[in-house]
Short mmCIF file of C-alpha atoms in Angstrom, two decimals:
data_model
loop_
_atom_site.label_atom_id
_atom_site.label_comp_id
_atom_site.label_asym_id
_atom_site.label_seq_id
_atom_site.Cartn_x
_atom_site.Cartn_y
_atom_site.Cartn_z
CA MET A 1 102.44 110.44 92.32
CA MET A 2 100.04 107.88 90.90
CA THR A 3 101.50 105.86 88.04
CA THR A 4 98.91 104.50 85.66
CA SER A 5 98.37 103.84 81.98
CA ALA A 6 94.85 105.26 82.20
CA THR A 7 94.03 108.39 80.25
CA PRO A 8 93.27 111.52 82.30
CA VAL A 9 89.54 111.09 81.67
CA GLN A 10 89.63 107.40 82.66
CA LEU A 11 91.52 108.35 85.81
CA LEU A 12 88.92 111.01 86.57
CA MET A 13 86.11 108.49 86.17
CA SER A 14 87.83 106.07 88.57
CA ARG A 15 87.65 108.51 91.50
CA ARG A 16 85.61 107.40 94.48
CA SER A 17 85.13 108.50 98.06
CA THR A 18 86.24 106.49 101.08
CA LYS A 19 86.52 107.15 104.80
CA LEU A 20 89.08 104.36 105.06
CA VAL A 21 92.30 106.37 104.90
CA ARG A 22 95.51 106.36 106.93
CA GLY A 23 98.94 107.95 106.83
CA PRO A 24 100.94 109.04 105.12
CA GLY A 25 99.05 112.03 103.86
CA PRO A 26 100.12 114.39 101.12
CA SER A 27 103.46 116.15 101.47
CA ASP A 28 103.54 119.94 101.76
CA GLN A 29 104.27 120.16 98.03
CA GLU A 30 101.40 117.81 97.16
CA LEU A 31 99.04 119.67 99.48
CA ALA A 32 99.97 122.91 97.74
CA GLN A 33 99.04 121.32 94.38
CA ILE A 34 95.76 120.02 95.80
CA LEU A 35 94.75 123.39 97.20
CA GLN A 36 95.89 125.22 94.08
CA ALA A 37 93.64 122.92 92.04
CA GLY A 38 90.78 124.20 94.16
CA MET A 39 91.51 127.70 92.93
CA SER A 40 90.68 126.68 89.33
CA ALA A 41 86.95 126.27 89.92
CA PRO A 42 84.41 128.18 87.83
CA ASP A 43 83.47 131.26 89.81
CA HIS A 44 80.90 133.81 88.59
CA GLY A 45 82.12 137.28 89.48
CA ALA A 46 85.56 136.05 90.57
CA LEU A 47 84.43 136.20 94.20
CA ARG A 48 86.60 133.27 95.29
CA PRO A 49 84.03 132.34 97.97
CA TRP A 50 85.81 129.13 99.00
CA ARG A 51 87.78 129.02 102.25
CA TYR A 52 89.83 126.13 103.60
CA VAL A 53 91.41 125.46 106.97
CA VAL A 54 94.17 122.82 107.13
CA ILE A 55 94.06 120.43 110.10
CA ARG A 56 96.75 117.78 110.27
CA ASP A 57 98.67 115.36 112.46
CA GLU A 58 98.02 115.96 116.19
CA ALA A 59 95.53 118.74 115.42
CA VAL A 60 93.14 116.13 113.95
CA GLY A 61 92.76 114.63 117.42
CA ARG A 62 92.11 118.08 118.84
CA LEU A 63 89.46 118.58 116.14
CA ALA A 64 87.74 115.38 117.29
CA ASP A 65 87.78 116.56 120.92
CA MET A 66 86.45 120.00 120.05
CA ALA A 67 83.73 118.88 117.63
CA ILE A 68 82.43 116.02 119.78
CA ALA A 69 82.26 118.27 122.84
CA ALA A 70 80.43 120.95 120.83
CA VAL A 71 77.87 118.45 119.52
CA LYS A 72 77.31 117.09 123.04
CA ARG A 73 76.63 120.61 124.33
CA THR A 74 73.75 120.91 121.85
CA GLY A 75 72.11 117.86 123.41
CA ASP A 76 71.96 116.09 120.04
CA PRO A 77 70.88 112.51 120.92
CA ARG A 78 72.66 111.15 117.84
CA MET A 79 76.04 111.61 119.53
CA THR A 80 75.81 108.30 121.34
CA PRO A 81 78.86 106.74 123.05
CA GLU A 82 79.12 104.37 120.06
CA LYS A 83 79.00 107.27 117.59
CA GLU A 84 81.65 109.12 119.57
CA LYS A 85 83.89 106.05 119.62
CA ASN A 86 83.46 105.51 115.88
CA ASN A 87 84.34 109.14 115.12
CA ARG A 88 87.43 109.03 117.32
CA THR A 89 88.56 105.70 115.86
CA TRP A 90 88.12 107.02 112.32
CA LEU A 91 89.90 110.33 112.88
CA ALA A 92 92.76 108.66 114.74
CA GLN A 93 93.82 107.22 111.37
CA VAL A 94 93.29 110.36 109.27
CA PRO A 95 96.49 112.38 108.66
CA LEU A 96 94.89 115.44 107.07
CA VAL A 97 91.52 117.17 107.23
CA LEU A 98 90.41 120.26 105.32
CA GLY A 99 87.60 122.30 106.80
CA VAL A 100 85.52 123.87 104.02
CA ALA A 101 83.52 127.08 104.23
CA GLN A 102 81.76 129.49 101.91
CA LYS A 103 82.36 133.19 102.45
CA SER A 104 79.05 134.86 101.72
CA PHE A 105 78.89 138.04 99.66
CA PHE A 106 75.64 139.93 100.19
CA ASP A 107 75.92 142.74 97.65
CA GLY A 108 73.24 141.16 95.47
CA LYS A 109 75.40 140.92 92.35
CA ILE A 110 75.99 137.16 92.47
CA PRO A 111 73.19 134.95 93.89
CA GLU A 112 74.19 132.96 96.96
CA HIS A 113 73.41 129.65 95.29
CA GLU A 114 76.01 130.49 92.62
CA GLN A 115 78.55 131.23 95.34
CA MET A 116 77.84 127.85 96.93
CA LEU A 117 78.13 126.11 93.57
CA ALA A 118 81.57 127.71 93.14
CA VAL A 119 82.66 126.29 96.50
CA GLY A 120 81.35 122.85 95.54
CA ALA A 121 83.27 123.05 92.27
CA SER A 122 86.41 124.04 94.18
CA VAL A 123 86.05 121.05 96.51
CA MET A 124 85.50 118.77 93.52
CA ASN A 125 88.78 119.99 92.04
CA VAL A 126 90.43 119.25 95.40
CA LEU A 127 88.97 115.73 95.45
CA ASN A 128 90.10 115.09 91.87
CA ALA A 129 93.62 116.34 92.62
CA VAL A 130 93.79 114.12 95.70
CA HIS A 131 92.82 111.14 93.57
CA MET A 132 95.25 111.95 90.78
CA LEU A 133 98.10 112.12 93.29
CA GLY A 134 97.27 108.61 94.50
CA TYR A 135 95.47 109.49 97.74
CA ALA A 136 91.84 109.10 98.77
CA ALA A 137 89.36 111.46 100.38
CA PHE A 138 85.94 111.71 101.96
CA TRP A 139 83.79 114.85 102.20
CA SER A 140 81.85 114.62 105.47
CA THR A 141 79.05 116.90 106.60
CA GLY A 142 78.97 115.24 110.01
CA LEU A 143 81.22 115.94 113.00
CA GLY A 144 79.38 119.09 113.99
CA THR A 145 79.33 120.76 110.59
CA ASN A 146 76.09 122.55 111.47
CA VAL A 147 77.07 123.42 115.05
CA PRO A 148 78.02 127.11 115.33
CA ASP A 149 80.62 126.43 118.05
CA VAL A 150 82.52 124.15 115.66
CA GLN A 151 82.44 126.72 112.87
CA GLU A 152 83.59 129.51 115.20
CA ALA A 153 86.37 127.39 116.70
CA LEU A 154 87.76 126.95 113.19
CA GLY A 155 87.74 130.70 112.60
CA PHE A 156 84.53 131.11 110.59
CA ASP A 157 82.08 133.70 111.91
CA PRO A 158 78.55 132.39 111.11
CA LEU A 159 77.52 135.92 110.11
CA GLU A 160 80.03 135.85 107.25
CA TYR A 161 80.55 132.18 106.44
CA ARG A 162 78.56 129.03 105.82
CA PHE A 163 80.50 125.99 107.02
CA LEU A 164 80.21 123.06 104.60
CA GLY A 165 82.05 120.21 106.26
CA PHE A 166 85.34 118.39 106.32
CA VAL A 167 87.44 116.64 103.67
CA ALA A 168 89.45 113.78 105.20
CA ILE A 169 92.52 112.93 103.09
CA GLY A 170 95.08 110.14 103.30
CA THR A 171 96.43 106.96 101.78
CA PRO A 172 93.72 104.38 101.03
CA ALA A 173 93.69 101.88 103.91
CA VAL A 174 92.21 99.10 101.75
CA ASP A 175 92.06 98.26 98.07
CA LEU A 176 89.05 100.10 96.73
CA PRO A 177 86.80 98.15 94.36
CA THR A 178 85.67 99.87 91.21
CA MET A 179 82.41 101.73 91.69
CA GLN A 180 79.57 100.82 89.35
CA ARG A 181 78.39 104.15 88.03
CA PRO A 182 75.06 104.76 86.28
CA ASP A 183 74.92 105.06 82.52
CA PHE A 184 74.86 108.75 81.63
CA HIS A 185 72.06 108.12 79.12
CA GLU A 186 69.64 107.75 82.05
CA PHE A 187 70.28 111.36 83.06
CA VAL A 188 70.81 113.16 79.76
CA THR A 189 68.50 114.33 77.01
CA GLU A 190 69.35 116.26 73.87
CA TRP A 191 67.30 119.30 72.92
CA THR A 192 67.13 120.07 69.20
CA GLY A 193 64.62 122.91 69.23
CA GLY A 194 61.29 121.08 69.54
CA LYS A 195 59.29 119.79 72.47
CA PRO A 196 61.58 117.86 74.83
CA HIS A 197 61.00 114.13 75.38
CA MET A 198 61.74 113.11 78.96
#
């Protein structure tokens, strides 16, 4: 558990993404907390459209083999030998990966974009919980995220699910400098009933 004198809001604002993680990853108990945090996302219609698949330890290497092979079968020229090596080197250090998918509900009651927003909110809760427990994470939409063979291999039928990538989780491998965030005033206006000033 992270020990800090920061307030919860200060801790939240210190979160940042990094691919540079290594073992150890979260314990089973910590992983349960992380995933349970994902269940607290706002969710119009209580559809619970988020789905996660846990990939850890030796299975991460098998994920690399499967995803790289699937991307190569598509003929994607971006999967160069250097890119393959970089992916394998990165994943060799990662102790835990979560695959993320959206289960699509087509009854017309809740628009699909709201379902996707709920999944994004769930993943954000996961990322915040990871950070608050002293770990680091990186949400990647590479590694064959948009390749149907990868999605199907992880158990997500493309007719029912939209695959949204992988969250790599572990202990930070380096000291992470503080991110310089933009001032919120640049992105916020206040409406008081008249014509807005942008």
